[in-house]
Amino acid sequence: MQHTQTIRVRYSEIDAMGTYYNSRALDWFECGRTELCRTTGIPYTQWEQRGVMLPVVEAHVRYLGKAAYDDVLKVTTKAVMTGRARVRFDVDIEQADSGRPVCRGYTIHAIADVVGRPIRPPQWVVDLLTEPDRSEG
Amino acid sequence: MQHTQTIRVRYSEIDAMGTYYNSRALDWFECGRTELCRTTGIPYTQWEQRGVMLPVVEAHVRYLGKAAYDDVLKVTTKAVMTGRARVRFDVDIEQADSGRPVCRGYTIHAIADVVGRPIRPPQWVVDLLTEPDRSEG
Amino acid sequence: MQHTQTIRVRYSEIDAMGTYYNSRALDWFECGRTELCRTTGIPYTQWEQRGVMLPVVEAHVRYLGKAAYDDVLKVTTKAVMTGRARVRFDVDIEQADSGRPVCRGYTIHAIADVVGRPIRPPQWVVDLLTEPDRSEG
Amino acid sequence: MQHTQTIRVRYSEIDAMGTYYNSRALDWFECGRTELCRTTGIPYTQWEQRGVMLPVVEAHVRYLGKAAYDDVLKVTTKAVMTGRARVRFDVDIEQADSGRPVCRGYTIHAIADVVGRPIRPPQWVVDLLTEPDRSEG
């Protein structure tokens, strides 16, 4: 399962060095997860309604290049099952026009019920996470 | 009721112009409200446990000067009842060393129950909000 | 001059009450300004290259309704000259599907040179700010 | 070199699940770096004035437990040289009262000049980063 989208860098995301502040990468990773889930036909809001939550248990980012205010970034997100009750979202962010790398990383999520206890993933979750790639643009 | 505290500007709060990004002022106003409530003896976490919430209904900020990374700011917060079921927090932020003004403004809050419906403020709330000034250093 | 766009609420923008944290409104106001400037043909990045900056001197927000994670908001931004060297951006944010109001307010900006000194606005700025409305669907 | 400090969780840092939003961990890591640098006698603002910058090249976080609004967290930061021109800050965040773990991770930074080019670290940097531990209560 894979999805590509674009996001535009906000002034509020830039720091005194003129590039995005390091924690913003994780905000963008979330935008990637959100849109990836939507393309499956089951937006993440509905995952929660169905009793499945994906609390983050680990995050990793490699910072590869600058991104200034108003730059358009191409965000590519892939999801894979990892172990029995975890999912990993791999995210690759680059400048949309030049393809110059901006950052790359992943978040690992537990599959949990609404009170946060780990659960064995329902079949619809497994099915979604093993579907073929979906991309826009 | 009045309270003074200091906060240190984070790198994540600075934008490409080398001063704090405008929305951070409202984050700092919240720090002011939090500490003002604590000095009354009833931290805001306990307000919520007692069934009283203070959703923001209005905010105003005047930007008066710069604040760079690692600057120490002096935040002075006052609370006043306004109308029958509202409280206004007036906040004044200046450079701690020079007294140079940074920003000034207020937030107005409804007094509401846990589902957000306006309520007549309980007596302990009225009492708190009409107490004399409390300041730290 | 007027512009309408949509933005989707991020998980990172929601607080413990399940609605957007109050300072996020100002982040969204910035998205409105950015896109309004772009529709004039001169993106804000080029304003800065031409030696004109728009530091925020005042902000006001009225909070009118909730907005949850993944909601799509319709952001309408208007710019007007105010006084000789200031511009005000009026922003109206509502739920895109229902039209239910979310927040409304404005920011007032000085027109300044690159070191932040107020300047008389160049003619191209005055022209831009007095142009007829521009909207995207 | 090691430093311990406390920070209080802001309402703006909490998300709809009632715990800190995942990217805030990296904001707190920055607070740790800032105070660790200060305890050396050379605050990070002076590093930049001396021509040395520490751009983040990698970040890693493991999320270990919840942290709610107004919780006081104990942040312990250690710095170590890694390779010839990099420094790693290891950060451990736990609940100040109970010692319950909140998150743990690191950031790796290049040692660079003011335009971002990697440099061999000046001797004062090496000296600082190999000094014995410094802690505040």
Coordinates of C-alpha atoms in Angstrom, one line a residue:
Chain A
M1 CA 0.0 0.0 0.0
Q2 CA 1.5 3.3 -1.1
H3 CA 0.3 6.8 -1.6
T4 CA 1.8 10.1 -2.9
Q5 CA 0.6 13.6 -2.1
T6 CA 1.9 17.1 -2.0
I7 CA 2.0 19.6 0.9
R8 CA 3.1 23.2 0.9
V9 CA 5.5 24.4 3.7
R10 CA 3.9 26.9 6.0
Y11 CA 5.7 30.0 7.4
S12 CA 4.9 28.6 10.9
E13 CA 7.0 25.5 10.1
I14 CA 10.2 27.4 9.3
D15 CA 12.8 28.2 11.9
A16 CA 15.5 30.8 12.2
M17 CA 17.8 28.8 9.9
G18 CA 15.3 29.3 7.1
T19 CA 14.4 25.6 6.8
Y20 CA 11.7 23.5 8.4
Y21 CA 12.0 22.9 12.2
N22 CA 13.0 19.3 12.8
S23 CA 9.8 18.2 14.6
R24 CA 7.6 19.4 11.7
A25 CA 8.8 16.3 9.7
L26 CA 6.7 14.2 12.1
D27 CA 3.7 16.4 11.5
W28 CA 4.1 15.8 7.8
F29 CA 4.5 12.1 8.3
E30 CA 1.0 12.2 10.0
C31 CA -0.4 13.9 6.9
G32 CA 1.0 11.1 4.8
R33 CA -0.6 8.4 7.1
T34 CA -3.9 10.2 7.0
E35 CA -4.1 10.3 3.2
L36 CA -2.8 6.8 2.8
C37 CA -5.6 5.5 5.1
R38 CA -8.1 7.5 3.1
T39 CA -7.1 5.9 -0.2
T40 CA -8.0 2.5 1.3
G41 CA -11.6 3.6 1.5
I42 CA -11.6 3.7 5.3
P43 CA -10.3 7.1 6.6
Y44 CA -8.5 6.9 9.9
T45 CA -11.5 8.6 11.6
Q46 CA -13.5 5.4 10.8
W47 CA -10.7 3.2 12.1
E48 CA -11.2 4.9 15.5
Q49 CA -15.0 4.4 15.2
R50 CA -14.4 0.7 14.4
G51 CA -12.4 0.5 17.7
V52 CA -8.9 0.4 16.2
M53 CA -6.3 3.0 17.1
L54 CA -2.7 3.3 16.0
P55 CA -0.7 4.9 18.8
V56 CA 2.9 5.7 17.7
V57 CA 5.5 3.6 19.5
E58 CA 8.6 4.6 17.5
A59 CA 9.6 7.3 15.1
H60 CA 12.8 7.8 13.0
V61 CA 13.8 10.7 10.7
R62 CA 16.8 11.4 8.6
Y63 CA 17.1 15.0 7.6
L64 CA 18.5 15.2 4.0
G65 CA 17.9 18.7 2.8
K66 CA 16.3 22.1 3.3
A67 CA 12.7 23.1 2.7
A68 CA 11.8 26.8 2.7
Y69 CA 8.5 28.6 3.2
D70 CA 6.1 27.9 0.3
D71 CA 8.1 25.0 -1.1
V72 CA 5.9 22.2 -2.4
L73 CA 6.9 18.8 -1.1
K74 CA 6.1 15.4 -2.5
V75 CA 5.2 13.0 0.3
T76 CA 5.3 9.3 -0.4
T77 CA 4.0 7.0 2.3
K78 CA 4.0 3.2 2.4
A79 CA 2.4 0.9 5.0
V80 CA 3.6 -2.5 6.0
M81 CA 2.6 -5.0 8.7
T82 CA 5.5 -5.6 11.0
G83 CA 5.3 -8.4 13.5
R84 CA 1.8 -9.5 14.5
A85 CA 0.3 -6.3 15.9
R86 CA 2.2 -3.5 14.5
V87 CA 2.3 -1.4 11.3
R88 CA 5.1 0.7 10.0
F89 CA 4.6 3.7 7.8
D90 CA 7.7 4.6 5.7
V91 CA 7.7 8.2 4.5
D92 CA 9.9 9.8 1.8
I93 CA 9.7 13.6 1.4
E94 CA 11.3 15.4 -1.4
Q95 CA 11.0 18.8 -3.2
A96 CA 8.2 18.3 -5.7
D97 CA 9.9 20.2 -8.5
S98 CA 13.5 19.1 -8.3
G99 CA 13.2 15.8 -6.6
R100 CA 15.8 16.9 -4.1
P101 CA 15.5 14.9 -0.9
V102 CA 14.1 16.7 2.2
C103 CA 13.7 13.9 4.8
R104 CA 13.0 10.2 5.1
G105 CA 11.9 8.0 7.9
Y106 CA 9.2 5.9 9.5
T107 CA 6.8 5.6 12.4
I108 CA 5.9 2.3 14.0
H109 CA 2.4 2.0 15.5
A110 CA 0.8 -0.5 17.8
I111 CA -2.6 -1.8 16.7
A112 CA -4.7 -1.1 19.8
D113 CA -8.3 -0.9 21.0
V114 CA -9.8 2.4 22.0
V115 CA -8.3 2.3 25.5
G116 CA -4.9 1.7 24.0
R117 CA -4.4 -2.1 24.7
P118 CA -2.6 -4.0 21.9
I119 CA -5.0 -6.2 19.9
R120 CA -4.6 -8.7 17.2
P121 CA -5.5 -6.7 14.0
P122 CA -9.0 -7.4 12.6
Q123 CA -9.0 -9.0 9.1
W124 CA -10.0 -5.7 7.4
V125 CA -6.9 -4.1 8.8
V126 CA -4.7 -6.9 7.5
D127 CA -6.4 -6.8 4.1
L128 CA -6.0 -3.0 3.8
L129 CA -2.3 -3.2 4.7
T130 CA -1.5 -5.9 2.2
E131 CA -3.3 -4.3 -0.8
P132 CA -1.5 -3.2 -3.9
D133 CA -0.2 0.4 -4.3
R134 CA -2.4 3.4 -4.7
S135 CA -1.1 6.6 -5.9
E136 CA -2.4 10.0 -6.9
G137 CA -0.6 12.1 -9.5
Chain B
M1 CA -5.9 38.0 40.7
Q2 CA -2.5 38.4 39.0
H3 CA 0.5 36.2 38.5
T4 CA 4.0 36.7 37.1
Q5 CA 6.2 34.0 35.7
T6 CA 9.1 33.6 33.2
I7 CA 9.4 31.4 30.2
R8 CA 12.3 30.8 27.9
V9 CA 11.8 31.1 24.1
R10 CA 12.3 27.7 22.3
Y11 CA 14.1 27.3 19.0
S12 CA 10.9 25.7 17.7
E13 CA 9.0 29.0 18.4
I14 CA 11.2 31.2 16.2
D15 CA 10.5 31.7 12.5
A16 CA 12.6 32.8 9.5
M17 CA 12.5 36.4 10.6
G18 CA 14.4 35.4 13.8
T19 CA 11.6 36.3 16.2
Y20 CA 8.7 34.3 17.6
Y21 CA 6.1 33.1 15.1
N22 CA 2.8 35.1 15.8
S23 CA 0.7 32.1 16.9
R24 CA 3.2 31.2 19.7
A25 CA 1.9 34.2 21.6
L26 CA -1.3 32.3 22.2
D27 CA 0.6 29.3 23.4
W28 CA 2.4 31.5 26.0
F29 CA -0.9 33.1 27.0
E30 CA -2.0 29.5 27.9
C31 CA 1.1 29.1 30.1
G32 CA 0.1 32.3 31.9
R33 CA -3.4 31.0 32.5
T34 CA -2.2 27.7 33.7
E35 CA 0.2 29.2 36.3
L36 CA -2.3 31.8 37.4
C37 CA -4.9 29.1 38.1
R38 CA -2.3 27.1 40.0
T39 CA -1.6 30.0 42.3
T40 CA -5.2 30.0 43.4
G41 CA -4.7 26.6 45.0
I42 CA -6.9 24.9 42.4
P43 CA -4.9 23.9 39.2
Y44 CA -6.8 23.9 36.0
T45 CA -6.7 20.1 35.9
Q46 CA -8.9 20.2 39.0
W47 CA -11.3 22.7 37.4
E48 CA -12.0 20.1 34.8
Q49 CA -12.4 17.4 37.4
R50 CA -14.9 19.7 39.2
G51 CA -16.9 19.9 36.0
V52 CA -15.8 23.4 35.0
M53 CA -14.2 24.1 31.6
L54 CA -13.0 27.4 30.1
P55 CA -13.2 27.1 26.3
V56 CA -11.7 30.1 24.5
V57 CA -14.2 32.3 22.8
E58 CA -12.1 35.2 21.8
A59 CA -8.4 36.1 21.6
H60 CA -6.5 39.3 20.8
V61 CA -2.8 40.0 20.5
R62 CA -0.8 43.1 19.9
Y63 CA 2.7 42.4 18.7
L64 CA 5.1 45.0 20.3
G65 CA 8.6 43.7 19.9
K66 CA 10.9 40.8 19.0
A67 CA 11.8 37.8 21.0
A68 CA 14.7 35.6 19.9
Y69 CA 15.7 32.0 20.7
D70 CA 16.7 31.6 24.4
D71 CA 15.3 35.0 25.5
V72 CA 13.7 34.9 28.9
L73 CA 10.3 36.5 28.9
K74 CA 8.3 37.8 31.8
V75 CA 4.6 36.9 31.6
T76 CA 2.1 38.7 33.7
T77 CA -1.4 37.4 33.7
K78 CA -4.5 38.9 35.3
A79 CA -8.0 37.3 35.4
V80 CA -11.3 39.2 35.7
M81 CA -14.9 38.2 35.5
T82 CA -16.6 39.8 32.6
G83 CA -20.4 39.5 32.2
R84 CA -22.1 36.8 34.2
A85 CA -20.4 33.7 32.7
R86 CA -17.2 34.7 31.2
V87 CA -13.6 35.3 32.4
R88 CA -11.0 37.4 30.6
F89 CA -7.3 36.7 31.0
D90 CA -5.1 39.8 30.3
V91 CA -1.5 38.9 29.4
D92 CA 1.5 41.2 29.2
I93 CA 4.8 39.7 27.9
E94 CA 8.1 41.6 28.0
Q95 CA 11.8 40.8 27.9
A96 CA 12.7 39.8 31.5
D97 CA 16.0 41.7 31.5
S98 CA 15.2 44.9 29.7
G99 CA 11.5 45.2 30.2
R100 CA 11.1 45.8 26.5
P101 CA 7.5 44.9 25.5
V102 CA 7.1 41.7 23.4
C103 CA 3.3 41.3 23.1
R104 CA 0.1 42.1 25.0
G105 CA -3.4 40.8 24.7
Y106 CA -6.2 38.8 26.2
T107 CA -8.3 35.7 25.8
I108 CA -12.0 35.5 26.8
H109 CA -13.4 32.2 28.0
A110 CA -16.8 30.9 28.5
I111 CA -17.5 29.2 31.8
A112 CA -18.9 25.8 30.7
D113 CA -19.7 22.3 31.9
V114 CA -17.8 19.3 30.7
V115 CA -19.8 19.1 27.5
G116 CA -19.2 22.7 26.7
R117 CA -22.6 24.2 27.7
P118 CA -22.3 27.7 29.3
I119 CA -23.1 27.6 33.1
R120 CA -23.4 30.1 35.8
P121 CA -20.0 30.0 37.5
P122 CA -19.9 28.1 40.9
Q123 CA -19.2 30.2 43.9
W124 CA -15.6 28.9 44.2
V125 CA -14.9 30.1 40.7
V126 CA -16.3 33.6 41.5
D127 CA -14.3 33.7 44.7
L128 CA -11.0 32.7 43.0
L129 CA -11.5 35.3 40.3
T130 CA -12.0 38.1 42.7
E131 CA -9.1 37.3 45.1
P132 CA -6.3 39.8 45.6
D133 CA -3.1 39.6 43.5
R134 CA -0.6 36.7 43.8
S135 CA 2.8 37.1 42.3
E136 CA 6.0 35.1 42.3
G137 CA 9.3 37.1 42.2
Chain C
M1 CA -9.2 41.2 -3.1
Q2 CA -10.6 37.9 -1.8
H3 CA -9.7 34.3 -1.9
T4 CA -11.3 31.0 -0.9
Q5 CA -9.4 27.7 -0.3
T6 CA -9.8 24.5 1.7
I7 CA -7.6 23.0 4.4
R8 CA -7.9 19.7 6.2
V9 CA -7.5 19.6 10.0
R10 CA -4.4 17.7 11.1
Y11 CA -4.3 15.4 14.1
S12 CA -1.5 17.5 15.5
E13 CA -3.8 20.5 15.6
I14 CA -6.4 18.9 17.8
D15 CA -6.3 19.2 21.6
A16 CA -7.7 17.1 24.5
M17 CA -11.1 18.6 24.0
G18 CA -11.3 17.1 20.5
T19 CA -11.3 20.4 18.7
Y20 CA -8.5 22.5 17.2
Y21 CA -6.2 24.2 19.8
N22 CA -6.9 27.9 19.8
S23 CA -3.5 29.1 18.5
R24 CA -3.9 26.9 15.3
A25 CA -6.5 29.5 14.0
L26 CA -3.6 31.9 13.5
D27 CA -1.6 29.2 11.6
W28 CA -4.6 28.8 9.3
F29 CA -5.0 32.5 8.9
E30 CA -1.4 32.5 7.5
C31 CA -2.4 29.8 5.0
G32 CA -5.1 32.1 3.9
R33 CA -2.7 35.1 3.5
T34 CA -0.3 32.9 1.6
E35 CA -2.8 31.7 -1.0
L36 CA -4.4 35.2 -1.3
C37 CA -1.0 36.7 -2.2
R38 CA -0.4 33.9 -4.7
T39 CA -3.6 34.6 -6.6
T40 CA -2.4 38.2 -7.2
G41 CA 0.4 36.8 -9.3
I42 CA 3.1 37.8 -6.8
P43 CA 3.5 35.1 -4.1
Y44 CA 4.6 36.3 -0.7
T45 CA 8.1 34.9 -1.3
Q46 CA 8.5 37.4 -4.1
W47 CA 7.2 40.2 -1.9
E48 CA 10.2 39.6 0.4
Q49 CA 12.6 39.4 -2.6
R50 CA 11.2 42.8 -3.7
G51 CA 12.0 44.2 -0.3
V52 CA 8.5 44.3 1.2
M53 CA 7.7 42.4 4.4
L54 CA 4.4 42.2 6.3
P55 CA 5.2 41.7 10.0
V56 CA 2.0 41.0 12.1
V57 CA 1.2 43.9 14.5
E58 CA -2.2 42.7 15.7
A59 CA -4.4 39.6 15.6
H60 CA -7.9 38.9 16.6
V61 CA -9.9 35.6 16.6
R62 CA -13.4 34.8 17.6
Y63 CA -13.9 31.1 18.2
L64 CA -17.3 30.1 16.8
G65 CA -17.4 26.3 16.6
K66 CA -15.5 23.0 16.8
A67 CA -13.4 21.5 14.1
A68 CA -12.2 17.9 14.5
Y69 CA -9.4 15.9 13.0
D70 CA -9.8 15.4 9.2
D71 CA -12.6 18.0 8.9
V72 CA -12.3 20.0 5.7
L73 CA -12.5 23.8 6.4
K74 CA -13.3 26.5 3.9
V75 CA -11.0 29.5 4.5
T76 CA -12.0 32.9 3.0
T77 CA -9.5 35.7 3.1
K78 CA -9.9 39.3 2.2
A79 CA -7.2 42.0 2.2
V80 CA -7.8 45.7 2.7
M81 CA -5.5 48.7 3.0
T82 CA -5.9 50.3 6.4
G83 CA -4.3 53.6 7.1
R84 CA -1.3 54.5 4.9
A85 CA 1.1 51.7 5.6
R86 CA -0.9 48.8 6.9
V87 CA -2.9 46.0 5.5
R88 CA -5.6 43.9 7.2
F89 CA -6.4 40.4 6.3
D90 CA -10.0 39.3 7.3
V91 CA -10.4 35.6 7.6
D92 CA -13.6 33.5 7.9
I93 CA -13.3 29.8 8.5
E94 CA -16.2 27.4 8.3
Q95 CA -16.9 23.7 7.9
A96 CA -16.7 23.1 4.1
D97 CA -19.6 20.7 4.0
S98 CA -22.2 22.3 6.4
G99 CA -21.1 25.9 6.4
R100 CA -21.1 25.8 10.2
P101 CA -18.8 28.6 11.4
V102 CA -15.5 27.6 13.0
C103 CA -13.7 30.9 13.6
R104 CA -13.4 34.4 12.3
G105 CA -10.9 37.2 12.7
Y106 CA -8.2 39.3 11.3
T107 CA -4.5 40.1 11.3
I108 CA -3.1 43.6 10.8
H109 CA 0.3 43.9 9.2
A110 CA 2.8 46.7 8.9
I111 CA 4.2 47.3 5.5
A112 CA 7.9 47.2 6.1
D113 CA 11.3 46.9 4.5
V114 CA 13.6 43.9 5.0
V115 CA 14.9 45.2 8.3
G116 CA 11.4 45.8 9.6
R117 CA 11.1 49.6 9.2
P118 CA 7.7 50.8 8.2
I119 CA 7.6 52.1 4.6
R120 CA 5.1 53.8 2.3
P121 CA 3.7 50.9 0.3
P122 CA 5.1 50.7 -3.3
Q123 CA 2.5 51.2 -6.0
W124 CA 2.4 47.5 -7.0
V125 CA 1.4 46.7 -3.4
V126 CA -1.4 49.3 -3.4
D127 CA -2.6 48.0 -6.8
L128 CA -2.7 44.4 -5.7
L129 CA -4.6 45.3 -2.5
T130 CA -7.3 47.2 -4.4
E131 CA -7.9 44.6 -7.1
P132 CA -11.2 43.0 -7.6
D133 CA -12.0 39.6 -5.9
R134 CA -10.3 36.4 -6.9
S135 CA -11.7 33.1 -5.9
E136 CA -11.1 29.4 -6.6
G137 CA -14.2 27.2 -6.6
Chain D
M1 CA 28.3 15.6 29.8
Q2 CA 24.8 15.2 31.2
H3 CA 22.0 17.5 32.4
T4 CA 18.7 17.1 34.1
Q5 CA 15.8 19.6 34.1
T6 CA 12.1 19.6 34.4
I7 CA 9.4 20.8 32.0
R8 CA 5.7 21.1 32.4
V9 CA 3.4 19.7 29.6
R10 CA 1.4 22.5 27.9
Y11 CA -2.3 22.1 26.9
S12 CA -1.2 22.9 23.3
E13 CA 1.0 19.8 23.3
I14 CA -1.8 17.4 24.1
D15 CA -3.8 15.7 21.4
A16 CA -7.3 14.1 21.2
M17 CA -6.0 10.9 22.9
G18 CA -5.2 13.0 26.0
T19 CA -1.4 12.5 25.8
Y20 CA 1.3 14.5 24.1
Y21 CA 1.3 14.6 20.3
N22 CA 4.2 12.5 19.0
S23 CA 6.2 15.4 17.4
R24 CA 6.3 17.3 20.7
A25 CA 8.9 14.9 21.9
L26 CA 11.4 16.5 19.5
D27 CA 10.5 19.9 20.8
W28 CA 11.3 18.7 24.3
F29 CA 14.5 17.1 23.1
E30 CA 15.5 20.6 21.9
C31 CA 14.8 22.0 25.4
G32 CA 17.2 19.4 26.7
R33 CA 19.9 20.3 24.3
T34 CA 19.5 24.0 25.1
E35 CA 19.9 23.6 28.8
L36 CA 22.7 21.1 28.5
C37 CA 24.7 23.6 26.4
R38 CA 24.0 26.3 28.9
T39 CA 25.5 24.3 31.7
T40 CA 28.8 24.1 29.9
G41 CA 29.1 27.9 30.3
I42 CA 28.6 28.5 26.5
P43 CA 24.9 28.8 25.7
Y44 CA 23.9 27.6 22.2
T45 CA 23.3 31.2 21.1
Q46 CA 27.0 31.8 21.6
W47 CA 27.9 28.6 19.7
E48 CA 26.2 30.3 16.7
Q49 CA 28.1 33.6 17.4
R50 CA 31.3 31.6 17.4
G51 CA 30.5 30.2 14.0
V52 CA 29.4 26.7 15.0
M53 CA 26.0 25.3 14.2
L54 CA 24.5 22.0 15.0
P55 CA 22.0 21.1 12.3
V56 CA 20.0 18.0 13.1
V57 CA 20.7 15.1 10.7
E58 CA 18.9 12.3 12.4
A59 CA 16.3 11.8 15.1
H60 CA 14.8 8.8 16.9
V61 CA 12.1 8.5 19.5
R62 CA 10.6 5.6 21.3
Y63 CA 7.3 6.4 22.9
L64 CA 7.0 4.6 26.2
G65 CA 4.1 6.2 28.2
K66 CA 1.5 8.9 28.4
A67 CA 2.0 12.5 29.6
A68 CA -1.1 14.6 30.2
Y69 CA -1.6 18.3 30.4
D70 CA 0.2 19.9 33.4
D71 CA 2.4 16.8 34.1
V72 CA 5.9 17.6 35.2
L73 CA 8.5 15.7 33.2
K74 CA 12.1 15.0 34.1
V75 CA 14.3 15.4 31.0
T76 CA 17.8 14.0 31.2
T77 CA 20.2 14.8 28.3
K78 CA 23.6 13.5 27.5
A79 CA 26.0 14.6 24.8
V80 CA 28.6 12.4 23.1
M81 CA 30.9 12.9 20.2
T82 CA 30.2 10.4 17.5
G83 CA 32.6 10.1 14.6
R84 CA 34.8 13.1 13.9
A85 CA 32.3 15.8 13.2
R86 CA 29.0 14.8 14.8
V87 CA 27.5 14.9 18.2
R88 CA 24.6 12.8 19.5
F89 CA 22.3 14.0 22.3
D90 CA 20.6 11.1 24.1
V91 CA 17.4 12.1 25.9
D92 CA 15.4 10.3 28.5
I93 CA 12.0 11.7 29.6
E94 CA 10.0 10.4 32.5
Q95 CA 7.3 11.5 34.8
A96 CA 9.0 13.6 37.5
D97 CA 6.9 12.2 40.4
S98 CA 6.6 8.5 39.6
G99 CA 9.6 7.9 37.3
R100 CA 7.3 6.3 34.8
P101 CA 9.0 6.5 31.4
V102 CA 7.4 8.8 28.8
C103 CA 9.8 8.7 25.8
R104 CA 13.5 8.1 25.0
G105 CA 15.6 8.8 22.0
Y106 CA 18.3 10.8 20.4
T107 CA 19.2 13.4 17.8
I108 CA 22.4 13.4 15.8
H109 CA 23.8 16.7 14.7
A110 CA 26.4 17.7 12.2
I111 CA 29.0 20.2 13.4
A112 CA 28.8 22.9 10.8
D113 CA 29.8 26.5 10.0
V114 CA 27.2 29.2 9.7
V115 CA 26.4 28.3 6.2
G116 CA 25.9 24.7 7.1
R117 CA 29.1 23.1 5.8
P118 CA 30.5 20.3 8.0
I119 CA 33.6 21.4 9.8
R120 CA 36.1 19.7 12.1
P121 CA 34.9 20.7 15.6
P122 CA 37.0 23.4 17.3
Q123 CA 38.9 22.3 20.4
W124 CA 36.5 24.2 22.7
V125 CA 33.6 22.0 21.3
V126 CA 35.5 18.8 21.8
D127 CA 36.5 19.9 25.3
L128 CA 32.9 20.7 26.2
L129 CA 31.6 17.5 24.9
T130 CA 34.0 15.4 26.9
E131 CA 33.6 17.1 30.2
P132 CA 32.2 15.3 33.3
D133 CA 28.5 15.3 34.1
R134 CA 26.7 18.4 35.2
S135 CA 23.3 18.1 36.8
E136 CA 20.8 20.3 38.6
G137 CA 18.8 18.7 41.4

